[in-house]
XYZ file of C-alpha atoms in Angstrom:
301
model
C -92.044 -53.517 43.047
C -91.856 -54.367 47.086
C -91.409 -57.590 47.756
C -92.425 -58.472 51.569
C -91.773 -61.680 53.899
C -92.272 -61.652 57.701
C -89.914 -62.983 59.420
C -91.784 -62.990 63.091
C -94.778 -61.406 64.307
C -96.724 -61.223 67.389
C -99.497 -58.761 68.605
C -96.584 -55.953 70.054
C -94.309 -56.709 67.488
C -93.243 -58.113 64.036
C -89.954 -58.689 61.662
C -90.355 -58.389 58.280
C -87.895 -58.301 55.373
C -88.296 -55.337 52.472
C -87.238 -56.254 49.265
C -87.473 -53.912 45.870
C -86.358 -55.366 43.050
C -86.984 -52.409 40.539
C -85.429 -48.733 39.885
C -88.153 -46.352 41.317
C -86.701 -42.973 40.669
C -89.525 -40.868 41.595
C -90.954 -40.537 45.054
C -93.737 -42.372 45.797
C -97.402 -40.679 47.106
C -97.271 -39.356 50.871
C -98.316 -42.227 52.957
C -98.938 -42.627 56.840
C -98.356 -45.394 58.954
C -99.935 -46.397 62.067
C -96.965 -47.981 64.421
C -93.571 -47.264 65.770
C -90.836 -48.858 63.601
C -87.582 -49.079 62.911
C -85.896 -50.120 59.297
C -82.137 -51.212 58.932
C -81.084 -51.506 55.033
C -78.911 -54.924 55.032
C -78.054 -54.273 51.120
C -78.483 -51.397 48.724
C -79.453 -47.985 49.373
C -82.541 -45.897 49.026
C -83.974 -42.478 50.126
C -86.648 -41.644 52.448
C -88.562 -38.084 52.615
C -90.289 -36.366 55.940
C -91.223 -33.102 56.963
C -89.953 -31.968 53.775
C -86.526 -33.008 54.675
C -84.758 -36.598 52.911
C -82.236 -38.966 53.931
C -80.443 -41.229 52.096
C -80.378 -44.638 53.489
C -78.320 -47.875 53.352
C -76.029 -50.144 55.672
C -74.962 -47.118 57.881
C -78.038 -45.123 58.125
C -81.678 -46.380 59.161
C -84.184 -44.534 61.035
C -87.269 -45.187 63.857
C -90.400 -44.089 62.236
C -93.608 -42.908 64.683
C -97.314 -43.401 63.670
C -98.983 -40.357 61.503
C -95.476 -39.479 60.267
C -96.366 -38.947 56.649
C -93.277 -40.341 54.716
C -92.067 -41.025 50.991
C -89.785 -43.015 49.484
C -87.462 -43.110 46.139
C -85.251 -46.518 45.106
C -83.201 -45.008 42.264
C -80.757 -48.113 41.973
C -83.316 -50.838 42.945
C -82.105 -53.997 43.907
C -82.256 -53.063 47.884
C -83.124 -55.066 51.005
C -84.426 -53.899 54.797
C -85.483 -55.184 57.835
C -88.367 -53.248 59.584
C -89.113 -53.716 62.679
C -92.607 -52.985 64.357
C -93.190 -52.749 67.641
C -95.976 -51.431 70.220
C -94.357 -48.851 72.517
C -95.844 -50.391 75.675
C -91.977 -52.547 75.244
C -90.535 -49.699 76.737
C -90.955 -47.504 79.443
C -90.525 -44.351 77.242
C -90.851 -43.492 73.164
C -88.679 -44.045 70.458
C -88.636 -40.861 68.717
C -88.251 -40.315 65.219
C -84.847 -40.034 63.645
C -82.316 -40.611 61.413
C -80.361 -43.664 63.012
C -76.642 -43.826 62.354
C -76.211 -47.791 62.116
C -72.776 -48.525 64.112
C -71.063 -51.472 63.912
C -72.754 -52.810 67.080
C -76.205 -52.082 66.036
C -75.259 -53.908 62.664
C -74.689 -56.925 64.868
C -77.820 -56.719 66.944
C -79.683 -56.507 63.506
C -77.793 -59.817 62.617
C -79.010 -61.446 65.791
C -81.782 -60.578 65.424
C -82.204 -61.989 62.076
C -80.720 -65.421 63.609
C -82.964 -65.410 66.568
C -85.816 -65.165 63.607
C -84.234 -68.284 62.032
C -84.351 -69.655 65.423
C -87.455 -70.734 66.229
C -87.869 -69.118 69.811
C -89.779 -65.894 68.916
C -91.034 -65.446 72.274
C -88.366 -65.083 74.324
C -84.845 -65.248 72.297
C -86.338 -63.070 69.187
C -88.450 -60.709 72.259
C -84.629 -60.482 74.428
C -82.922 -59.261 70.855
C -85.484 -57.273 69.255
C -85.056 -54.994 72.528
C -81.950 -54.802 72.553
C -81.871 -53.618 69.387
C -84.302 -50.942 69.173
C -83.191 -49.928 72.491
C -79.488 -49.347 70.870
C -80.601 -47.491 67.997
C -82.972 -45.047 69.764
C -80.572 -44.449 72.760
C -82.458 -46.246 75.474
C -80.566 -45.897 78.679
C -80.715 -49.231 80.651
C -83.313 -48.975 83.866
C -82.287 -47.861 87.196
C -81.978 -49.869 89.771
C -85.314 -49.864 91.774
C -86.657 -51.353 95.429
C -88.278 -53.771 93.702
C -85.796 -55.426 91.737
C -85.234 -57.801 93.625
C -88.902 -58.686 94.004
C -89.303 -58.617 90.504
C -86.617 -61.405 89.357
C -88.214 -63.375 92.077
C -91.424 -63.364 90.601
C -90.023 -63.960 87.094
C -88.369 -67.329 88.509
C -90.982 -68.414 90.012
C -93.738 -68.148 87.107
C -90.949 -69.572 85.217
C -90.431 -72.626 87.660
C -94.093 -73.349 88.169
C -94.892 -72.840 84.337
C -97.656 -70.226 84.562
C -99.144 -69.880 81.436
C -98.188 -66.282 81.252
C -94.530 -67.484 81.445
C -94.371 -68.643 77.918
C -94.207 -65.322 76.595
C -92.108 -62.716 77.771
C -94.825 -59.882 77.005
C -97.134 -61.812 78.496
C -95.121 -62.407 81.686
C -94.341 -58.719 81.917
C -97.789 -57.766 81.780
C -98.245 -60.113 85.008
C -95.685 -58.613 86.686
C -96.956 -55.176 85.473
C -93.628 -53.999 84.373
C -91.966 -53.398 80.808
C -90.754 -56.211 78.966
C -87.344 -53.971 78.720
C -87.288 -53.625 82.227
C -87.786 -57.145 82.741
C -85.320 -58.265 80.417
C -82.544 -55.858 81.536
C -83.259 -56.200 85.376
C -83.148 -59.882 85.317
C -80.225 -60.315 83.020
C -78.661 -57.719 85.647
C -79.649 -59.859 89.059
C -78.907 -62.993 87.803
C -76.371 -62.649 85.523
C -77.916 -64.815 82.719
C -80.532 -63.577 80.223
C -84.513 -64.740 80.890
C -84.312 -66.113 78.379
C -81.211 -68.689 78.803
C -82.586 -69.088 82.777
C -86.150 -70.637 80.924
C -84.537 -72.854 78.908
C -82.175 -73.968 81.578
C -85.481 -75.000 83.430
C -86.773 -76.602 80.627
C -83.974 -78.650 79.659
C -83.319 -79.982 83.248
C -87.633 -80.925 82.552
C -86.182 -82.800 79.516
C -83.615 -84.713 81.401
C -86.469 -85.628 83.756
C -88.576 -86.852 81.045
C -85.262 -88.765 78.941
C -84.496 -90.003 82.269
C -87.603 -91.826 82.624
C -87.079 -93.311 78.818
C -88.981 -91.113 76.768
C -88.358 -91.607 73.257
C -91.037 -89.545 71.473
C -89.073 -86.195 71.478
C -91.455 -84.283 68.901
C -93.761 -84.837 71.395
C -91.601 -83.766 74.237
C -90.630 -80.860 72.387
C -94.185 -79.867 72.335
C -94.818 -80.443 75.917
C -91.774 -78.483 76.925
C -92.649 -75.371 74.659
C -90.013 -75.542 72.316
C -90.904 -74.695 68.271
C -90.073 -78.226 67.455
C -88.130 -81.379 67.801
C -85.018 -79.263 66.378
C -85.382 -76.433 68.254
C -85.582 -79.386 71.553
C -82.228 -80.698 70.224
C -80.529 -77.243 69.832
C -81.136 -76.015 72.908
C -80.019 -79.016 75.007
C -77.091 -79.054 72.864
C -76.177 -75.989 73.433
C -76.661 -76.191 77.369
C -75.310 -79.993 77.871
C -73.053 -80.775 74.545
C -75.498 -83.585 74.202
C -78.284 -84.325 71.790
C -81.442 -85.567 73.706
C -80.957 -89.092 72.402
C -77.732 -89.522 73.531
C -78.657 -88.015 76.856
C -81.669 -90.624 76.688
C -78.702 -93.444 76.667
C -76.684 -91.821 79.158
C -79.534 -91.268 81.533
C -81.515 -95.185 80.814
C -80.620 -97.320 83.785
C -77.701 -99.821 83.372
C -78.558 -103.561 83.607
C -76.670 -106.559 85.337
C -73.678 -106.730 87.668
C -70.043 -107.729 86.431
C -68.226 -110.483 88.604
C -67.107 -107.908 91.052
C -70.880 -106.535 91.074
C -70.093 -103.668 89.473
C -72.831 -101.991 86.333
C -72.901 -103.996 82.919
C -74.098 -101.267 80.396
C -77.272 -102.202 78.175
C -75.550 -103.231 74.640
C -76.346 -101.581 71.818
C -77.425 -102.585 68.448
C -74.067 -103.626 67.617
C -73.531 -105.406 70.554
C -76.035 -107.699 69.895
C -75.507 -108.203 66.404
C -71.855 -109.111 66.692
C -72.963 -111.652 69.707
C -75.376 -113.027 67.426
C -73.085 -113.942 64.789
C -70.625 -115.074 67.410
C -73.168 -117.442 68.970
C -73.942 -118.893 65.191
C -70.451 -119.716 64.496
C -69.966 -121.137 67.944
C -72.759 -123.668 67.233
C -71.166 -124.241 63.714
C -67.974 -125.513 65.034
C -68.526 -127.352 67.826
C -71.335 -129.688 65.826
C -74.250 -128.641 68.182
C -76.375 -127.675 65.056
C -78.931 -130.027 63.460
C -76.541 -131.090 61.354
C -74.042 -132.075 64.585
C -76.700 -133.874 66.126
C -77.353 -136.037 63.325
C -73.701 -137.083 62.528
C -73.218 -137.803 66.006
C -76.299 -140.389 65.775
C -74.769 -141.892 62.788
């Protein structure tokens, strides 16, 4: 019995995990599917059957399926696991053709990526940058030539990023603006400017969020939203892992300080504890000097 969870989907693409939990010994019916794909076994092995010839698949071997290929499959042991990956082949400039895929050690680490961009939250740039890198390692894309219009191009990018065109928040989306391949994109910016698109975006959003924490905002769900990010988690994450900060301590850093010191330099605004302990100091001040009710009253006497 299959067992199926996805993991990320959009309309070019979408990560889903294969699980079969029972012995299937025989092969299953001929059966045609209708996208490109390609399946990475993360534990357990089982075989595959095409144009009359089988492979047997697990950790080190995978393979990129095409549409109309006719395929059957066999799980003699059971108990195995895969991640396939579909995807439109506008991604690319070319076609993924199908193969057997021996699974190296480095596309074993883009497939783990992958699966933590997936746990991420930020499917539509961070899941978009790995998911092409990966299929692009395991069907021997060769990384774009430098063209004319590079330059052009990452200036474009930047600036639907800066000025938050709508098209910006996807990466497919923005590609399809700029009327190139979201693997060209990717790989030509990451090139030019030495950072991927997808760490430049959120460096513009997070310098948005100090903008917004500088100015006291305290409802960060709803600044998360704003901003594009999945949540308020994925808002704390990712300005954590740009500034070392969380957003509300970068709300504290940023909130004006109050009052001058006797040589007019900044008093900072005290905290919670601050006040608390001055509170208490200020009751037992009153106690022991007699200027309570009860001082008052003896004094009278």
């Amino acid at each position: 019995m299959l067992a199926t969870v996805t993991l990320a989907a959009r309309a070019e693409f979408a990560v889903t995990a294969v699980t079969c939990r029972d012995e299937q010994v025989h092969w299953t019916r001929p059966a045609a599917r209708g996208d490109h794909r390609l399946v990475l076994v993360r534990h357990g092995r089982f075989r595959r059957a095409t144009d009359g010839a089988a492979a047997d698949l697990d950790r080190t071997v995978g393979y990129l399926g095409t549409p109309h290929e006719e395929e059957r499959f066999a799980h003699p042991a059971g108990d195995d696991a895969c991640t396939s990956v579909s995807f439109a082949a506008g991604l690319w400039d070319g076609r993924a053709a199908a193969r057997s895929v021996y699974v190296d050690a480095r596309i074993e680490l883009a497939h783990r990526r992958l699966l933590a961009a997936a746990r991420g939250g930020d499917v539509d740039y961070a899941l978009v940058e790995e998911l092409l890198g990966l299929v692009a390692a395991a069907a021997g894309h060769p990384e774009p030539r430098p063209g004319v219009r590079d330059q052009a191009l990452v200036a474009a990018a930047r600036t639907a990023v800066l000025d938050d065109a709508p098209e910006a928040a996807r990466l497919c989306s923005l590609s399809a603006l700029l009327r190139v391949s979201p693997y060209r994109l990717s790989r030509v910016f990451s090139a030019r400017m030495g950072v991927s698109l997808t760490r430049y975006r959120n460096r513009v959003r997070v310098g948005r969020a100090l903008d917004r924490l500088g100015a006291g905002e305290s409802d960060l769900a709803g600044l998360a939203a704003r901003l594009g990010f999945a949540d308020q988690a994925h808002l704390t994450r990712t300005v954590r892992a740009q500034l070392g900060h969380t957003p509300t301590a970068l709300r504290r850093l940023l909130t004006p300080q109050t009052g001058t010191d006797e040589r007019g330099g900044p008093v900072p605004r005290p905290t919670g504890a601050d006040e608390r302990r001055q509170a208490r100091g200020a009751a037992g001040a009153s106690t022991a000097s007699g200027t309570g009710a009860g001082g008052v009253a003896r004094r009278v006497r």
